[in-house]
mmCIF file of C-alpha atoms and ligand atoms in Angstrom:
data_model
loop_
_atom_site.group_PDB
_atom_site.id
_atom_site.type_symbol
_atom_site.label_atom_id
_atom_site.label_comp_id
_atom_site.label_asym_id
_atom_site.label_seq_id
_atom_site.Cartn_x
_atom_site.Cartn_y
_atom_site.Cartn_z
ATOM 1 C CA MET A 256 175.875 68.989 -122.066
ATOM 2 C CA ARG A 257 174.001 66.500 -125.994
ATOM 3 C CA LEU A 258 170.777 66.572 -124.631
ATOM 4 C CA LYS A 259 168.710 63.802 -127.311
ATOM 5 C CA PHE A 260 165.480 65.378 -127.464
ATOM 6 C CA THR A 261 161.941 64.714 -130.189
ATOM 7 C CA LYS A 262 160.007 66.260 -132.097
ATOM 8 C CA MET A 263 157.053 65.516 -132.771
ATOM 9 C CA HIS A 264 153.501 67.706 -133.537
ATOM 10 C CA GLY A 265 149.517 67.593 -132.340
ATOM 11 C CA LEU A 266 147.713 68.426 -135.106
ATOM 12 C CA GLY A 267 151.247 71.368 -135.737
ATOM 13 C CA ASN A 268 151.402 72.835 -133.012
ATOM 14 C CA ASP A 269 154.915 71.107 -132.223
ATOM 15 C CA PHE A 270 156.681 69.579 -128.724
ATOM 16 C CA VAL A 271 160.013 69.079 -128.783
ATOM 17 C CA VAL A 272 159.996 66.277 -126.733
ATOM 18 C CA VAL A 273 162.886 66.179 -123.644
ATOM 19 C CA ASP A 274 163.260 62.201 -122.609
ATOM 20 C CA GLY A 275 163.127 63.016 -118.796
ATOM 21 C CA VAL A 276 163.889 59.439 -118.105
ATOM 22 C CA ARG A 277 166.775 58.402 -119.802
ATOM 23 C CA GLN A 278 168.142 61.818 -119.945
ATOM 24 C CA PRO A 279 169.848 63.779 -116.375
ATOM 25 C CA LEU A 280 167.264 66.651 -115.801
ATOM 26 C CA PRO A 281 166.532 68.697 -113.056
ATOM 27 C CA GLU A 282 163.363 67.523 -111.124
ATOM 28 C CA ASN A 283 162.378 70.813 -110.992
ATOM 29 C CA GLY A 284 162.343 74.320 -112.808
ATOM 30 C CA PRO A 285 163.181 74.307 -116.558
ATOM 31 C CA PRO A 286 165.060 71.579 -117.412
ATOM 32 C CA LEU A 287 167.411 73.684 -119.420
ATOM 33 C CA PRO A 288 168.859 77.865 -119.174
ATOM 34 C CA ALA A 289 165.370 80.095 -119.751
ATOM 35 C CA GLU A 290 167.254 82.055 -121.953
ATOM 36 C CA GLU A 291 168.880 78.068 -123.678
ATOM 37 C CA LEU A 292 165.088 77.025 -123.517
ATOM 38 C CA ARG A 293 164.305 80.319 -125.711
ATOM 39 C CA ARG A 294 166.367 80.184 -128.514
ATOM 40 C CA LEU A 295 165.725 76.556 -128.689
ATOM 41 C CA GLY A 296 161.907 77.472 -128.961
ATOM 42 C CA ASP A 297 162.748 80.310 -131.479
ATOM 43 C CA ARG A 298 162.590 78.708 -135.417
ATOM 44 C CA HIS A 299 164.870 81.078 -136.587
ATOM 45 C CA PHE A 300 167.962 80.264 -133.671
ATOM 46 C CA GLY A 301 167.235 77.363 -132.260
ATOM 47 C CA ILE A 302 165.180 74.222 -132.845
ATOM 48 C CA GLY A 303 161.184 76.004 -133.033
ATOM 49 C CA PHE A 304 158.367 74.686 -131.164
ATOM 50 C CA ASP A 305 155.491 76.091 -129.402
ATOM 51 C CA GLN A 306 156.004 73.661 -125.956
ATOM 52 C CA MET A 307 158.005 72.059 -124.777
ATOM 53 C CA LEU A 308 157.324 68.988 -122.916
ATOM 54 C CA VAL A 309 159.575 67.427 -120.771
ATOM 55 C CA VAL A 310 158.923 63.009 -119.432
ATOM 56 C CA GLN A 311 160.341 62.335 -115.755
ATOM 57 C CA PRO A 312 159.675 59.164 -114.497
ATOM 58 C CA ALA A 313 156.798 59.043 -111.322
ATOM 59 C CA ARG A 314 157.325 60.491 -108.749
ATOM 60 C CA LYS A 315 154.507 58.752 -106.463
ATOM 61 C CA GLU A 316 152.051 56.170 -106.651
ATOM 62 C CA GLY A 317 149.158 55.959 -108.685
ATOM 63 C CA VAL A 318 150.861 57.123 -112.000
ATOM 64 C CA ASP A 319 152.949 55.249 -114.416
ATOM 65 C CA PHE A 320 154.484 59.115 -115.795
ATOM 66 C CA ARG A 321 155.487 62.791 -114.845
ATOM 67 C CA TYR A 322 155.337 65.411 -117.253
ATOM 68 C CA ARG A 323 156.440 69.348 -117.566
ATOM 69 C CA ILE A 324 155.164 71.899 -120.119
ATOM 70 C CA PHE A 325 157.654 74.880 -120.987
ATOM 71 C CA ASN A 326 156.168 77.540 -123.454
ATOM 72 C CA SER A 327 158.438 78.828 -126.342
ATOM 73 C CA ASP A 328 158.985 81.939 -123.509
ATOM 74 C CA GLY A 329 160.595 79.721 -121.520
ATOM 75 C CA SER A 330 157.711 80.700 -119.210
ATOM 76 C CA GLU A 331 156.259 77.238 -116.762
ATOM 77 C CA VAL A 332 152.282 76.088 -116.976
ATOM 78 C CA ASN A 333 149.793 73.412 -115.970
ATOM 79 C CA GLN A 334 148.018 71.748 -118.619
ATOM 80 C CA CYS A 335 148.622 70.909 -122.539
ATOM 81 C CA GLY A 336 146.916 69.334 -124.400
ATOM 82 C CA ASN A 337 147.998 68.017 -127.309
ATOM 83 C CA GLY A 338 151.429 67.983 -125.446
ATOM 84 C CA ALA A 339 149.261 65.629 -123.754
ATOM 85 C CA ARG A 340 149.043 63.243 -126.914
ATOM 86 C CA CYS A 341 151.785 63.581 -127.772
ATOM 87 C CA PHE A 342 153.705 61.980 -124.736
ATOM 88 C CA ALA A 343 151.513 59.661 -124.768
ATOM 89 C CA ARG A 344 152.168 58.605 -128.225
ATOM 90 C CA PHE A 345 155.844 59.410 -127.191
ATOM 91 C CA VAL A 346 156.457 56.737 -123.633
ATOM 92 C CA ARG A 347 154.929 54.097 -126.467
ATOM 93 C CA ASP A 348 156.561 54.387 -128.833
ATOM 94 C CA GLU A 349 159.947 54.887 -126.993
ATOM 95 C CA GLU A 350 158.541 51.810 -124.805
ATOM 96 C CA LEU A 351 158.281 53.652 -121.198
ATOM 97 C CA THR A 352 155.508 51.446 -121.361
ATOM 98 C CA ASP A 353 153.033 49.662 -123.775
ATOM 99 C CA LYS A 354 150.163 50.943 -121.695
ATOM 100 C CA HIS A 355 146.873 52.090 -123.833
ATOM 101 C CA GLU A 356 146.345 53.974 -120.684
ATOM 102 C CA ILE A 357 148.213 55.587 -118.814
ATOM 103 C CA ARG A 358 148.346 58.050 -115.812
ATOM 104 C CA VAL A 359 150.476 60.631 -115.597
ATOM 105 C CA GLU A 360 151.071 63.361 -113.072
ATOM 106 C CA THR A 361 151.137 67.449 -114.369
ATOM 107 C CA ALA A 362 151.039 70.490 -112.024
ATOM 108 C CA ALA A 363 147.665 70.738 -112.769
ATOM 109 C CA GLY A 364 147.153 67.546 -111.403
ATOM 110 C CA GLU A 365 146.676 63.821 -112.552
ATOM 111 C CA MET A 366 146.075 62.937 -116.729
ATOM 112 C CA THR A 367 144.725 59.454 -117.467
ATOM 113 C CA LEU A 368 145.468 59.240 -121.513
ATOM 114 C CA ARG A 369 143.896 56.145 -122.907
ATOM 115 C CA VAL A 370 146.432 55.576 -126.706
ATOM 116 C CA THR A 371 143.880 53.290 -129.452
ATOM 117 C CA ASP A 372 144.492 51.341 -132.057
ATOM 118 C CA ASP A 373 143.886 53.862 -134.491
ATOM 119 C CA GLY A 374 146.727 55.743 -133.299
ATOM 120 C CA LEU A 375 144.384 58.614 -131.632
ATOM 121 C CA VAL A 376 144.470 59.368 -128.451
ATOM 122 C CA THR A 377 141.960 59.570 -125.892
ATOM 123 C CA VAL A 378 143.039 63.012 -122.370
ATOM 124 C CA ASP A 379 140.622 63.276 -120.614
ATOM 125 C CA MET A 380 141.443 67.242 -119.590
ATOM 126 C CA GLY A 381 139.462 66.859 -116.688
ATOM 127 C CA ALA A 382 136.226 68.986 -114.854
ATOM 128 C CA PRO A 383 136.223 72.827 -115.842
ATOM 129 C CA ARG A 384 136.906 75.117 -113.008
ATOM 130 C CA TRP A 385 134.356 78.296 -113.341
ATOM 131 C CA ALA A 386 135.031 79.660 -110.233
ATOM 132 C CA PRO A 387 136.960 83.242 -111.191
ATOM 133 C CA GLU A 388 139.918 82.764 -108.520
ATOM 134 C CA ALA A 389 140.762 78.598 -109.691
ATOM 135 C CA ILE A 390 140.815 80.455 -113.542
ATOM 136 C CA PRO A 391 142.176 82.199 -112.336
ATOM 137 C CA PHE A 392 140.202 85.401 -113.806
ATOM 138 C CA THR A 393 139.922 89.164 -111.151
ATOM 139 C CA ALA A 394 135.815 89.300 -110.989
ATOM 140 C CA LYS A 395 133.647 90.198 -108.598
ATOM 141 C CA ALA A 396 131.107 86.643 -108.988
ATOM 142 C CA GLU A 397 131.740 83.887 -112.200
ATOM 143 C CA ALA A 398 129.696 85.088 -114.814
ATOM 144 C CA ASP A 399 129.094 83.073 -118.112
ATOM 145 C CA ARG A 400 130.051 86.743 -120.481
ATOM 146 C CA TYR A 401 132.471 89.037 -118.854
ATOM 147 C CA PHE A 402 133.241 92.466 -120.554
ATOM 148 C CA LEU A 403 136.919 93.869 -120.907
ATOM 149 C CA VAL A 404 137.561 96.707 -121.895
ATOM 150 C CA ALA A 405 141.033 96.612 -123.644
ATOM 151 C CA GLY A 406 142.760 99.899 -125.624
ATOM 152 C CA ASN A 407 139.652 102.186 -126.959
ATOM 153 C CA ASN A 408 137.125 98.411 -127.580
ATOM 154 C CA GLY A 409 135.226 97.017 -124.878
ATOM 155 C CA TYR A 410 135.307 92.785 -125.555
ATOM 156 C CA GLU A 411 132.923 90.542 -124.885
ATOM 157 C CA VAL A 412 134.409 86.988 -123.617
ATOM 158 C CA SER A 413 133.823 83.782 -121.186
ATOM 159 C CA ALA A 414 136.268 82.868 -119.706
ATOM 160 C CA VAL A 415 137.153 78.859 -117.808
ATOM 161 C CA GLY A 416 139.836 77.485 -116.567
ATOM 162 C CA LEU A 417 141.451 73.912 -117.073
ATOM 163 C CA GLY A 418 144.381 73.530 -114.728
ATOM 164 C CA ASN A 419 145.976 76.496 -117.395
ATOM 165 C CA PRO A 420 143.667 79.628 -118.212
ATOM 166 C CA HIS A 421 141.417 80.832 -121.569
ATOM 167 C CA CYS A 422 138.927 83.354 -122.185
ATOM 168 C CA VAL A 423 136.534 82.478 -125.233
ATOM 169 C CA LEU A 424 135.843 85.883 -127.825
ATOM 170 C CA LEU A 425 132.391 84.431 -130.295
ATOM 171 C CA VAL A 426 133.187 85.897 -134.287
ATOM 172 C CA GLU A 427 131.289 85.996 -137.973
ATOM 173 C CA ASN A 428 134.048 83.750 -139.433
ATOM 174 C CA VAL A 429 137.595 82.972 -137.472
ATOM 175 C CA ASP A 430 139.125 83.913 -141.151
ATOM 176 C CA ASN A 431 139.199 87.289 -140.760
ATOM 177 C CA ALA A 432 139.617 87.061 -136.831
ATOM 178 C CA PRO A 433 141.552 89.801 -135.246
ATOM 179 C CA VAL A 434 144.391 87.141 -133.925
ATOM 180 C CA ASP A 435 147.104 89.053 -134.495
ATOM 181 C CA THR A 436 145.954 92.559 -132.720
ATOM 182 C CA VAL A 437 143.669 90.862 -130.004
ATOM 183 C CA GLY A 438 145.499 88.120 -129.242
ATOM 184 C CA PRO A 439 148.290 89.454 -127.324
ATOM 185 C CA LEU A 440 145.483 92.687 -126.229
ATOM 186 C CA LEU A 441 143.549 89.817 -124.206
ATOM 187 C CA GLU A 442 146.976 87.185 -123.414
ATOM 188 C CA SER A 443 148.135 90.153 -121.276
ATOM 189 C CA HIS A 444 144.830 91.993 -120.120
ATOM 190 C CA GLU A 445 144.567 92.556 -116.833
ATOM 191 C CA GLN A 446 142.329 90.591 -115.155
ATOM 192 C CA PHE A 447 144.288 87.973 -116.198
ATOM 193 C CA PRO A 448 146.803 87.763 -113.223
ATOM 194 C CA GLU A 449 149.315 84.815 -115.238
ATOM 195 C CA ARG A 450 148.464 85.672 -118.490
ATOM 196 C CA VAL A 451 145.838 84.001 -120.079
ATOM 197 C CA ASN A 452 144.215 81.560 -123.728
ATOM 198 C CA VAL A 453 142.827 84.026 -125.728
ATOM 199 C CA GLY A 454 139.910 81.378 -128.277
ATOM 200 C CA PHE A 455 138.034 82.918 -131.383
ATOM 201 C CA MET A 456 134.918 80.478 -131.926
ATOM 202 C CA GLN A 457 133.317 80.691 -135.379
ATOM 203 C CA VAL A 458 130.104 78.323 -133.916
ATOM 204 C CA ILE A 459 128.812 77.094 -137.635
ATOM 205 C CA GLY A 460 126.458 74.214 -134.618
ATOM 206 C CA ARG A 461 125.525 72.609 -132.580
ATOM 207 C CA ASN A 462 128.051 70.221 -132.801
ATOM 208 C CA GLU A 463 130.992 72.229 -134.579
ATOM 209 C CA ILE A 464 132.998 74.874 -134.358
ATOM 210 C CA ARG A 465 135.674 76.428 -136.012
ATOM 211 C CA LEU A 466 137.931 78.166 -133.224
ATOM 212 C CA ARG A 467 141.762 80.054 -134.525
ATOM 213 C CA VAL A 468 143.592 80.447 -130.366
ATOM 214 C CA TYR A 469 145.734 82.606 -129.350
ATOM 215 C CA GLU A 470 148.741 80.844 -127.698
ATOM 216 C CA ARG A 471 149.766 82.341 -123.717
ATOM 217 C CA GLY A 472 153.139 82.205 -124.356
ATOM 218 C CA ALA A 473 153.650 81.027 -128.438
ATOM 219 C CA GLY A 474 151.781 83.501 -129.671
ATOM 220 C CA GLU A 475 148.852 81.751 -132.666
ATOM 221 C CA THR A 476 149.919 78.452 -132.557
ATOM 222 C CA LEU A 477 147.699 75.985 -135.320
ATOM 223 C CA ALA A 478 145.570 74.439 -132.809
ATOM 224 C CA CYS A 479 144.896 74.623 -129.371
ATOM 225 C CA GLY A 480 143.802 70.369 -127.107
ATOM 226 C CA SER A 481 143.347 73.048 -124.216
ATOM 227 C CA GLY A 482 142.155 75.851 -126.060
ATOM 228 C CA ALA A 483 139.397 73.523 -127.622
ATOM 229 C CA CYS A 484 137.977 72.118 -124.819
ATOM 230 C CA ALA A 485 137.777 75.636 -123.284
ATOM 231 C CA ALA A 486 136.227 77.144 -126.835
ATOM 232 C CA VAL A 487 133.108 73.453 -126.344
ATOM 233 C CA LEU A 488 133.511 74.504 -122.744
ATOM 234 C CA CYS A 489 131.920 78.354 -123.220
ATOM 235 C CA GLY A 490 129.704 77.523 -126.661
ATOM 236 C CA GLN A 491 127.663 75.138 -123.837
ATOM 237 C CA ARG A 492 127.643 76.969 -121.219
ATOM 238 C CA LEU A 493 125.726 80.092 -123.488
ATOM 239 C CA GLY A 494 123.930 77.647 -124.622
ATOM 240 C CA LEU A 495 125.538 77.778 -128.499
ATOM 241 C CA LEU A 496 126.798 73.538 -127.900
ATOM 242 C CA ASP A 497 125.747 70.172 -127.439
ATOM 243 C CA ASP A 498 128.008 67.158 -125.593
ATOM 244 C CA THR A 499 129.443 66.312 -128.450
ATOM 245 C CA VAL A 500 131.878 68.810 -131.042
ATOM 246 C CA THR A 501 134.469 68.784 -133.072
ATOM 247 C CA VAL A 502 136.658 71.499 -133.865
ATOM 248 C CA HIS A 503 138.093 72.444 -136.991
ATOM 249 C CA LEU A 504 141.167 74.594 -136.285
ATOM 250 C CA LEU A 505 143.911 75.446 -138.027
ATOM 251 C CA GLY A 506 146.841 71.648 -138.115
ATOM 252 C CA GLY A 507 143.397 69.712 -138.649
ATOM 253 C CA THR A 508 139.874 68.852 -136.399
ATOM 254 C CA LEU A 509 139.510 67.440 -132.349
ATOM 255 C CA GLN A 510 136.812 65.706 -131.124
ATOM 256 C CA VAL A 511 135.789 67.281 -127.669
ATOM 257 C CA HIS A 512 133.052 65.419 -125.520
ATOM 258 C CA TYR A 513 131.892 66.913 -122.482
ATOM 259 C CA PRO A 514 130.243 65.884 -120.439
ATOM 260 C CA TYR A 515 130.811 62.442 -119.447
ATOM 261 C CA SER A 516 131.281 60.294 -115.941
ATOM 262 C CA SER A 517 133.275 57.679 -114.966
ATOM 263 C CA GLN A 518 133.025 54.863 -112.788
ATOM 264 C CA ASP A 519 133.898 56.370 -109.555
ATOM 265 C CA GLY A 520 131.947 59.380 -110.420
ATOM 266 C CA HIS A 521 134.481 61.501 -111.703
ATOM 267 C CA SER A 522 133.558 64.329 -114.872
ATOM 268 C CA GLY A 523 135.585 66.109 -116.588
ATOM 269 C CA VAL A 524 136.116 66.886 -120.587
ATOM 270 C CA LEU A 525 137.545 63.825 -123.173
ATOM 271 C CA MET A 526 139.536 65.672 -126.497
ATOM 272 C CA THR A 527 140.090 62.608 -129.149
ATOM 273 C CA GLY A 528 143.040 63.708 -131.502
ATOM 274 C CA PRO A 529 146.095 62.722 -133.050
ATOM 275 C CA ALA A 530 149.667 62.486 -131.949
ATOM 276 C CA SER A 531 152.357 62.720 -135.177
ATOM 277 C CA ARG A 532 156.827 61.773 -134.685
ATOM 278 C CA VAL A 533 158.823 63.708 -136.782
ATOM 279 C CA TYR A 534 162.009 63.281 -136.526
ATOM 280 C CA ASP A 535 164.575 62.535 -133.183
ATOM 281 C CA GLY A 536 167.688 64.701 -132.385
ATOM 282 C CA ALA A 537 170.549 65.743 -130.424
ATOM 283 C CA ILE A 538 171.806 69.521 -129.991
ATOM 284 C CA ASP A 539 174.524 70.841 -127.836
ATOM 285 C CA ILE A 540 173.488 72.166 -124.941
ATOM 286 C CA PRO A 541 176.609 74.704 -123.179
ATOM 287 C CA GLN A 542 177.179 74.289 -119.317
ATOM 288 C CA PRO A 543 176.289 76.781 -117.121
ATOM 289 C CA SER A 544 179.454 79.127 -115.978
ATOM 290 C CA LYS A 545 180.608 77.409 -112.394
ATOM 291 C CA ALA A 546 180.351 79.405 -109.563
ATOM 292 C CA ARG A 547 183.914 81.261 -109.044
HETATM 293 N N1 LIG B 645 149.909 77.894 -124.179
HETATM 294 C C1 LIG B 645 149.484 77.334 -123.240
HETATM 295 C C2 LIG B 645 149.651 75.957 -122.909
HETATM 296 C C3 LIG B 645 149.691 74.734 -123.860
HETATM 297 C C4 LIG B 645 148.573 74.288 -124.383
HETATM 298 C C5 LIG B 645 148.168 74.346 -126.172
HETATM 299 N N2 LIG B 645 150.187 74.015 -126.853
HETATM 300 C C6 LIG B 645 147.519 73.200 -125.782
HETATM 301 O O1 LIG B 645 147.060 72.473 -126.808
HETATM 302 O O2 LIG B 645 146.411 72.846 -124.933
HETATM 303 C C7 LIG B 645 148.792 78.052 -121.659
HETATM 304 O O3 LIG B 645 150.350 78.782 -121.827
HETATM 305 O O4 LIG B 645 148.507 77.409 -121.200
#
């Protein structure tokens, strides 16, 4: 099978976007066998990506599309902030829609994406989930801070869900934060039954932070949209941040705003940033051997 794809990125968090509207892809489950998806995600043996995004036709009223997200380790996940922006740009570039406001169904629920004339995209990431079981996270009770023991050390973290789980640590300076060591340690911490994205946040002021993220299923990325929202939410909960925050990531800057309330009383986290297209490609995928 020849698979057409588009390489995109949101501040260097990079994606292979596959069009499941005009290509025959499975409606559920991975678009490819997991080992093939991991091979394509490999930056030496494949195309290389942090996540694969699968764009699919809407399957219910009130939404324009559905899209699904696969980490480079093959795991399917429910949320990707940078991916949502690239999805919105993709469907407009491909003339699959001419809307500026796009409703999309994801495994985390429905989201509204707004594409503005300056090429930026604002994503309503939905309301934060603080209850441990909704993150999911194992804890006796919901709290502003949790103390995790990992290896021979203890770590104070905040935890929040945005359709995907996040924990956030405060650091003095992201430049020397222990992302490579503490990131993987906490990513697979037993109190996060579905693993977790780990954010290292340096507070510059009440409207500005620096952030690095060790992503679940992908390792450290140059940017993490849901991670940026999670860090702002945790910083607000700790009384350190105001409603609108500029988030400086390795790959660039996002604007995060919370709370806002739409006409129907919905209150979600708004994230605004760019979405970049790099190139279009096609690759031959071995057909799974037919069962004899
Ligand atoms: N690694 C994440 C998915 C991608 C999120 C990130 N790329 C973003 O922009 O939000 C997870 O396993 O939940």
